[in-house]
């Protein structure tokens, strides 16, 4: 009411009297009471609505707190279930991967794995003997010649004598016919089968792989071959192996057509070393590692020579830089602005 009064009184010109001021006091008092009662009624309605909204809001807030607590519990149970499911799925995937790709091979301390280590040539010779007497009946090594063995495991005379023991089909001769002759140093190691079909027919459909690069062709090659040769065992409970296959956990799938070939005293070493299963496995893996990398020793020696020469060159360059640039880097320049 006072705002209305101030607005009307200020909006009128100064010369004209205010209509409110012309009213009598009783009339003005009655207008004030009516306006005050109207404002009081509005305030009362507002406070009443707030008082009604307060319990509703408190009820809603309590329900919201309960819902938050319930949702947090459900969220925790969901996360726990997801974690358990993830662990079970991971173990399932790991077991499936193990069954598909084979058991992980342990790491063995091979003597030729060092930076400056070389092959054990006595072990290479014994490994070639194991290959000849055990492995050569099924597996070929088509990339190895008899001359490659000279100076590594045998002398030249010994290699020539071994090569002369085989018959090689050669030709044609002057009459256009093929003929057989004794082997020479340039001949490759003999293959057990004429072709892949003959190899599969003789081994029940399985094809024996060539062993020339077997330690490079398989993941974790040396460890895998050794673990495979010495890892034959009886199948565990619940696993059945069909006829003609043998259980080996390191082979992908666990079933391999090759039977256990390395047994104690299966060969008799020339140097008198006991021919245990582990010893024969180590020797044949050394021979196969050499066959896959016959240049390893020369590569390591050449690398050491280059590192030594480059180290000398680096020292010479550092001394030359120190000798020539030390004077230039330590000199002092004086600027004479007067003269």
Tab-separated table of C-alpha atoms in Angstrom:
chain	number	residue	atom	x	y	z
A	1	UNK	CA	0.000	0.000	0.000
A	2	UNK	CA	2.849	2.316	0.796
A	3	UNK	CA	4.461	1.428	-2.537
A	4	UNK	CA	1.258	2.266	-4.374
A	5	UNK	CA	1.032	5.460	-2.457
A	6	UNK	CA	4.595	6.456	-3.247
A	7	UNK	CA	4.178	5.579	-6.929
A	8	UNK	CA	0.980	7.538	-7.340
A	9	UNK	CA	2.208	10.481	-5.387
A	10	UNK	CA	5.490	10.648	-7.225
A	11	UNK	CA	3.900	10.163	-10.623
A	12	UNK	CA	1.536	13.125	-10.203
A	13	UNK	CA	2.686	16.642	-10.873
A	14	UNK	CA	3.804	18.832	-7.994
A	15	UNK	CA	1.092	21.394	-8.522
A	16	UNK	CA	-1.851	18.972	-8.181
A	17	UNK	CA	-2.696	17.528	-4.769
A	18	UNK	CA	-2.516	13.783	-4.183
A	19	UNK	CA	-5.869	11.950	-4.315
A	20	UNK	CA	-4.832	9.874	-1.338
A	21	UNK	CA	-4.121	12.937	0.697
A	22	UNK	CA	-7.611	14.233	0.022
A	23	UNK	CA	-9.139	11.183	1.699
A	24	UNK	CA	-10.197	11.377	5.285
A	25	UNK	CA	-8.277	9.566	7.972
A	26	UNK	CA	-10.895	6.834	8.560
A	27	UNK	CA	-10.972	6.006	4.902
A	28	UNK	CA	-7.184	5.844	4.776
A	29	UNK	CA	-7.066	3.676	7.872
A	30	UNK	CA	-9.658	1.271	6.391
A	31	UNK	CA	-7.651	1.028	3.161
A	32	UNK	CA	-4.506	0.267	5.181
A	33	UNK	CA	-6.296	-2.481	7.098
A	34	UNK	CA	-7.678	-4.028	3.923
A	35	UNK	CA	-4.235	-4.010	2.256
A	36	UNK	CA	-2.549	-5.404	5.367
A	37	UNK	CA	-5.131	-8.193	5.648
A	38	UNK	CA	-4.611	-9.082	1.986
A	39	UNK	CA	-0.845	-9.279	2.387
A	40	UNK	CA	-1.206	-11.302	5.573
A	41	UNK	CA	-3.490	-13.749	3.812
A	42	UNK	CA	-0.960	-14.219	1.013
A	43	UNK	CA	1.847	-14.868	3.510
A	44	UNK	CA	-0.274	-17.335	5.440
A	45	UNK	CA	-1.034	-19.346	2.273
A	46	UNK	CA	2.640	-19.432	1.341
A	47	UNK	CA	3.738	-20.600	4.780
A	48	UNK	CA	1.019	-23.253	4.771
A	49	UNK	CA	2.204	-24.598	1.415
A	50	UNK	CA	5.796	-24.714	2.691
A	51	UNK	CA	4.728	-26.569	5.828
A	52	UNK	CA	2.931	-29.133	3.688
A	53	UNK	CA	5.903	-29.482	1.356
A	54	UNK	CA	8.390	-30.077	4.184
A	55	UNK	CA	7.275	-33.619	5.158
A	56	UNK	CA	6.898	-34.519	1.516
A	57	UNK	CA	10.439	-33.366	0.828
A	58	UNK	CA	11.750	-35.212	3.874
A	59	UNK	CA	9.935	-38.352	2.774
A	60	UNK	CA	11.348	-37.995	-0.742
A	61	UNK	CA	14.857	-37.405	0.605
A	62	UNK	CA	14.642	-40.469	2.851
A	63	UNK	CA	13.403	-42.528	-0.071
A	64	UNK	CA	16.259	-41.141	-2.174
A	65	UNK	CA	18.811	-42.079	0.499
A	66	UNK	CA	17.391	-45.598	0.676
A	67	UNK	CA	17.413	-45.850	-3.087
A	68	UNK	CA	21.030	-44.632	-3.181
A	69	UNK	CA	22.038	-47.209	-0.586
A	70	UNK	CA	20.231	-49.958	-2.482
A	71	UNK	CA	21.739	-48.912	-5.806
A	72	UNK	CA	25.229	-48.816	-4.287
A	73	UNK	CA	24.733	-52.342	-2.958
A	74	UNK	CA	23.479	-53.552	-6.316
A	75	UNK	CA	26.445	-51.828	-7.998
A	76	UNK	CA	28.880	-53.548	-5.644
A	77	UNK	CA	27.308	-56.947	-6.284
A	78	UNK	CA	27.431	-56.267	-10.040
A	79	UNK	CA	31.126	-55.396	-9.892
A	80	UNK	CA	31.842	-58.482	-7.785
A	81	UNK	CA	29.977	-60.692	-10.238
A	82	UNK	CA	31.788	-59.114	-13.175
A	83	UNK	CA	35.148	-59.720	-11.467
A	84	UNK	CA	34.367	-63.370	-10.755
A	85	UNK	CA	33.112	-63.851	-14.309
A	86	UNK	CA	36.271	-62.217	-15.673
A	87	UNK	CA	38.511	-64.498	-13.615
A	88	UNK	CA	36.603	-67.584	-14.698
A	89	UNK	CA	36.664	-66.498	-18.338
A	90	UNK	CA	40.394	-65.730	-18.094
A	91	UNK	CA	41.120	-69.154	-16.643
A	92	UNK	CA	38.948	-70.732	-19.330
A	93	UNK	CA	40.762	-68.814	-22.068
A	94	UNK	CA	44.138	-69.717	-20.544
A	95	UNK	CA	43.254	-73.398	-20.404
A	96	UNK	CA	41.865	-73.280	-23.945
A	97	UNK	CA	44.985	-71.486	-25.149
A	98	UNK	CA	47.152	-74.075	-23.407
A	99	UNK	CA	45.215	-76.882	-25.055
A	100	UNK	CA	45.440	-75.190	-28.459
A	101	UNK	CA	49.061	-74.002	-28.429
A	102	UNK	CA	50.585	-76.440	-25.972
A	103	UNK	CA	52.072	-76.035	-22.517
A	104	UNK	CA	54.556	-73.183	-22.098
A	105	UNK	CA	58.119	-74.433	-22.340
A	106	UNK	CA	60.623	-73.783	-19.545
A	107	UNK	CA	63.761	-71.807	-20.295
A	108	UNK	CA	66.937	-73.893	-20.299
A	109	UNK	CA	70.479	-72.454	-19.918
A	110	UNK	CA	71.925	-73.273	-23.324
A	111	UNK	CA	75.712	-72.794	-23.318
A	112	UNK	CA	75.738	-71.004	-26.696
A	113	UNK	CA	73.177	-68.315	-25.814
A	114	UNK	CA	75.705	-65.868	-24.341
A	115	UNK	CA	76.938	-62.797	-26.159
A	116	UNK	CA	80.419	-64.238	-26.629
A	117	UNK	CA	79.523	-67.917	-26.200
A	118	UNK	CA	80.136	-70.518	-28.890
A	119	UNK	CA	78.686	-73.897	-29.711
A	120	UNK	CA	79.691	-77.007	-27.853
A	121	UNK	CA	81.182	-78.873	-30.819
A	122	UNK	CA	81.434	-82.141	-28.931
A	123	UNK	CA	77.696	-81.862	-28.260
A	124	UNK	CA	77.086	-81.100	-31.952
A	125	UNK	CA	78.918	-84.296	-32.912
A	126	UNK	CA	76.915	-86.355	-30.439
A	127	UNK	CA	73.717	-84.653	-31.640
A	128	UNK	CA	74.482	-85.600	-35.240
A	129	UNK	CA	74.948	-89.171	-34.075
A	130	UNK	CA	71.519	-89.071	-32.379
A	131	UNK	CA	69.995	-87.630	-35.543
A	132	UNK	CA	71.545	-90.337	-37.711
A	133	UNK	CA	70.487	-93.231	-35.496
A	134	UNK	CA	67.127	-91.986	-34.206
A	135	UNK	CA	65.679	-89.111	-36.251
A	136	UNK	CA	66.913	-89.650	-39.825
A	137	UNK	CA	64.511	-92.535	-40.445
A	138	UNK	CA	61.584	-90.065	-40.600
A	139	UNK	CA	62.932	-86.500	-40.686
A	140	UNK	CA	65.049	-84.943	-43.420
A	141	UNK	CA	67.592	-82.112	-43.293
A	142	UNK	CA	67.584	-80.983	-46.885
A	143	UNK	CA	69.635	-77.819	-46.307
A	144	UNK	CA	72.692	-79.478	-44.745
A	145	UNK	CA	75.553	-80.909	-46.795
A	146	UNK	CA	78.348	-83.194	-45.624
A	147	UNK	CA	80.877	-80.460	-46.228
A	148	UNK	CA	79.069	-78.300	-43.672
A	149	UNK	CA	80.122	-80.776	-40.989
A	150	UNK	CA	83.830	-80.380	-41.780
A	151	UNK	CA	85.586	-78.413	-39.043
A	152	UNK	CA	82.449	-78.330	-36.909
A	153	UNK	CA	81.937	-81.912	-35.790
A	154	UNK	CA	84.155	-84.035	-38.076
A	155	UNK	CA	87.377	-83.849	-39.966
A	156	UNK	CA	87.398	-83.813	-43.751
A	157	UNK	CA	88.353	-87.498	-43.933
A	158	UNK	CA	85.563	-88.499	-41.567
A	159	UNK	CA	83.013	-86.469	-43.543
A	160	UNK	CA	84.164	-88.028	-46.820
A	161	UNK	CA	83.875	-91.498	-45.314
A	162	UNK	CA	80.314	-90.791	-44.126
A	163	UNK	CA	79.325	-89.383	-47.509
A	164	UNK	CA	80.718	-92.425	-49.321
A	165	UNK	CA	78.374	-94.693	-47.358
A	166	UNK	CA	75.285	-93.417	-49.190
A	167	UNK	CA	74.200	-93.943	-52.798
A	168	UNK	CA	73.153	-90.865	-54.743
A	169	UNK	CA	71.137	-90.904	-57.945
A	170	UNK	CA	72.936	-88.717	-60.477
A	171	UNK	CA	72.896	-88.114	-64.175
A	172	UNK	CA	72.077	-88.252	-66.903
A	173	UNK	CA	75.235	-89.812	-68.311
A	174	UNK	CA	76.443	-89.704	-71.904
A	175	UNK	CA	73.741	-92.204	-72.846
A	176	UNK	CA	71.000	-90.117	-71.228
A	177	UNK	CA	70.392	-92.486	-68.338
A	178	UNK	CA	70.417	-91.864	-64.615
A	179	UNK	CA	72.945	-93.716	-62.498
A	180	UNK	CA	73.938	-94.107	-58.855
A	181	UNK	CA	77.253	-93.127	-57.387
A	182	UNK	CA	78.831	-92.902	-53.921
A	183	UNK	CA	78.146	-89.686	-52.053
A	184	UNK	CA	80.500	-86.719	-52.015
A	185	UNK	CA	81.058	-83.820	-49.631
A	186	UNK	CA	78.858	-81.582	-51.780
A	187	UNK	CA	75.837	-83.880	-51.443
A	188	UNK	CA	73.032	-83.101	-49.034
A	189	UNK	CA	72.057	-85.414	-46.214
A	190	UNK	CA	69.812	-88.177	-47.594
A	191	UNK	CA	66.044	-87.830	-47.367
A	192	UNK	CA	64.054	-90.723	-45.901
A	193	UNK	CA	61.145	-90.397	-48.366
A	194	UNK	CA	60.921	-89.581	-52.040
A	195	UNK	CA	58.115	-87.036	-51.610
A	196	UNK	CA	55.515	-85.744	-49.155
A	197	UNK	CA	52.858	-88.254	-50.202
A	198	UNK	CA	55.153	-91.166	-49.445
A	199	UNK	CA	56.014	-89.618	-46.068
A	200	UNK	CA	52.344	-89.214	-45.127
A	201	UNK	CA	51.484	-92.725	-46.263
A	202	UNK	CA	54.261	-94.214	-44.128
A	203	UNK	CA	53.282	-92.192	-41.028
A	204	UNK	CA	49.510	-92.579	-40.997
A	205	UNK	CA	48.782	-89.230	-42.617
A	206	UNK	CA	51.226	-87.187	-40.510
A	207	UNK	CA	54.043	-85.387	-42.291
A	208	UNK	CA	57.409	-85.336	-40.454
A	209	UNK	CA	58.780	-81.803	-40.900
A	210	UNK	CA	62.230	-81.007	-42.202
A	211	UNK	CA	64.609	-80.299	-39.308
A	212	UNK	CA	67.054	-77.958	-41.038
A	213	UNK	CA	65.436	-74.809	-39.566
A	214	UNK	CA	63.186	-76.335	-36.930
A	215	UNK	CA	64.616	-74.274	-34.053
A	216	UNK	CA	63.829	-71.112	-36.034
A	217	UNK	CA	60.478	-72.283	-37.354
A	218	UNK	CA	58.991	-72.887	-33.893
A	219	UNK	CA	58.289	-70.364	-31.168
A	220	UNK	CA	60.912	-70.572	-28.429
A	221	UNK	CA	62.604	-73.091	-30.727
A	222	UNK	CA	65.385	-74.708	-28.689
A	223	UNK	CA	63.331	-74.932	-25.512
A	224	UNK	CA	60.304	-76.187	-27.430
A	225	UNK	CA	62.183	-78.982	-29.217
A	226	UNK	CA	63.870	-80.152	-26.012
A	227	UNK	CA	60.615	-80.034	-24.033
A	228	UNK	CA	58.814	-81.891	-26.811
A	229	UNK	CA	61.419	-84.671	-27.023
A	230	UNK	CA	61.513	-85.218	-23.265
A	231	UNK	CA	57.899	-84.352	-22.400
A	232	UNK	CA	56.085	-87.606	-23.196
A	233	UNK	CA	53.909	-88.901	-20.376
A	234	UNK	CA	50.658	-90.731	-19.705
A	235	UNK	CA	47.507	-88.684	-20.375
A	236	UNK	CA	45.832	-87.343	-17.235
A	237	UNK	CA	42.422	-88.478	-16.061
A	238	UNK	CA	39.618	-87.330	-18.309
A	239	UNK	CA	41.731	-87.049	-21.466
A	240	UNK	CA	41.518	-89.776	-24.058
A	241	UNK	CA	44.004	-90.118	-26.907
A	242	UNK	CA	42.893	-91.984	-30.012
A	243	UNK	CA	44.845	-94.894	-31.341
A	244	UNK	CA	47.989	-93.971	-33.218
A	245	UNK	CA	48.615	-90.749	-31.262
A	246	UNK	CA	50.637	-90.084	-28.134
A	247	UNK	CA	50.109	-87.581	-25.342
A	248	UNK	CA	52.589	-84.715	-25.087
A	249	UNK	CA	51.465	-81.518	-23.290
A	250	UNK	CA	54.009	-79.355	-25.139
A	251	UNK	CA	52.583	-80.231	-28.553
A	252	UNK	CA	49.629	-78.100	-29.755
A	253	UNK	CA	46.500	-80.072	-28.978
A	254	UNK	CA	48.353	-82.505	-26.726
A	255	UNK	CA	48.212	-85.415	-29.206
A	256	UNK	CA	51.213	-86.098	-31.455
A	257	UNK	CA	51.760	-88.857	-34.014
A	258	UNK	CA	55.477	-89.218	-33.269
A	259	UNK	CA	56.095	-91.743	-30.473
A	260	UNK	CA	58.660	-91.292	-27.757
A	261	UNK	CA	62.017	-91.727	-29.492
A	262	UNK	CA	64.590	-90.841	-26.827
A	263	UNK	CA	65.181	-93.531	-24.243
A	264	UNK	CA	68.125	-94.115	-21.970
A	265	UNK	CA	71.015	-95.886	-23.692
A	266	UNK	CA	69.265	-95.722	-27.071
A	267	UNK	CA	72.612	-94.816	-28.651
A	268	UNK	CA	76.199	-95.406	-27.628
A	269	UNK	CA	78.332	-92.283	-27.741
A	270	UNK	CA	81.845	-92.530	-29.121
A	271	UNK	CA	83.310	-90.359	-26.349
A	272	UNK	CA	81.783	-92.447	-23.560
A	273	UNK	CA	79.267	-89.862	-22.299
A	274	UNK	CA	76.233	-91.594	-20.698
A	275	UNK	CA	73.398	-91.517	-23.235
A	276	UNK	CA	70.546	-90.538	-20.963
A	277	UNK	CA	67.292	-89.137	-22.311
A	278	UNK	CA	68.108	-85.585	-21.217
A	279	UNK	CA	71.673	-85.813	-22.585
A	280	UNK	CA	70.479	-87.022	-25.984
A	281	UNK	CA	67.824	-84.295	-26.077
A	282	UNK	CA	70.393	-81.623	-25.246
A	283	UNK	CA	72.856	-82.916	-27.869
A	284	UNK	CA	70.351	-83.186	-30.697
A	285	UNK	CA	68.994	-79.712	-29.935
A	286	UNK	CA	72.549	-78.345	-30.051
A	287	UNK	CA	73.010	-79.985	-33.451
A	288	UNK	CA	69.705	-78.578	-34.741
A	289	UNK	CA	70.560	-75.115	-33.396
A	290	UNK	CA	73.854	-75.207	-35.270
A	291	UNK	CA	72.056	-76.386	-38.434
A	292	UNK	CA	69.684	-73.412	-38.230
A	293	UNK	CA	72.487	-70.903	-37.524
A	294	UNK	CA	75.834	-72.274	-38.714
A	295	UNK	CA	77.210	-68.706	-38.994
A	296	UNK	CA	76.460	-67.725	-35.388
A	297	UNK	CA	80.043	-67.978	-34.136
A	298	UNK	CA	81.430	-65.959	-37.051
A	299	UNK	CA	78.680	-63.355	-36.576
A	300	UNK	CA	79.455	-62.948	-32.892
A	301	UNK	CA	83.194	-62.743	-33.549
A	302	UNK	CA	82.719	-60.177	-36.320
A	303	UNK	CA	80.405	-58.131	-34.113
A	304	UNK	CA	82.970	-58.115	-31.301
A	305	UNK	CA	85.678	-56.978	-33.723
A	306	UNK	CA	83.543	-54.139	-35.046
A	307	UNK	CA	82.595	-53.017	-31.529
A	308	UNK	CA	86.281	-52.986	-30.561
A	309	UNK	CA	87.284	-50.980	-33.651
A	310	UNK	CA	84.423	-48.516	-33.222
A	311	UNK	CA	85.396	-48.054	-29.567
A	312	UNK	CA	88.933	-47.133	-30.642
A	313	UNK	CA	87.530	-44.738	-33.229
A	314	UNK	CA	85.296	-43.173	-30.592
A	315	UNK	CA	88.231	-42.643	-28.237
A	316	UNK	CA	90.278	-41.105	-31.040
A	317	UNK	CA	87.421	-38.778	-31.984
A	318	UNK	CA	86.968	-37.711	-28.351
A	319	UNK	CA	90.711	-37.009	-27.962
A	320	UNK	CA	90.825	-35.054	-31.246
A	321	UNK	CA	87.823	-32.978	-30.198
A	322	UNK	CA	89.421	-32.302	-26.828
A	323	UNK	CA	92.747	-31.396	-28.464
A	324	UNK	CA	91.393	-29.114	-31.184
A	325	UNK	CA	88.361	-27.542	-29.570
A	326	UNK	CA	89.634	-27.061	-26.022
A	327	UNK	CA	91.605	-23.987	-27.129
A	328	UNK	CA	88.648	-22.469	-28.953
A	329	UNK	CA	86.206	-23.194	-26.125
A	330	UNK	CA	88.489	-21.777	-23.405
A	331	UNK	CA	89.649	-18.626	-25.165
A	332	UNK	CA	88.556	-15.175	-23.992
A	333	UNK	CA	87.564	-12.415	-26.412
A	334	UNK	CA	88.260	-8.825	-25.345
A	335	UNK	CA	86.499	-5.998	-27.167
A	336	UNK	CA	88.504	-2.770	-27.209
A	337	UNK	CA	85.977	-0.028	-27.857
A	338	UNK	CA	88.463	2.786	-27.312
A	339	UNK	CA	90.943	2.002	-30.073
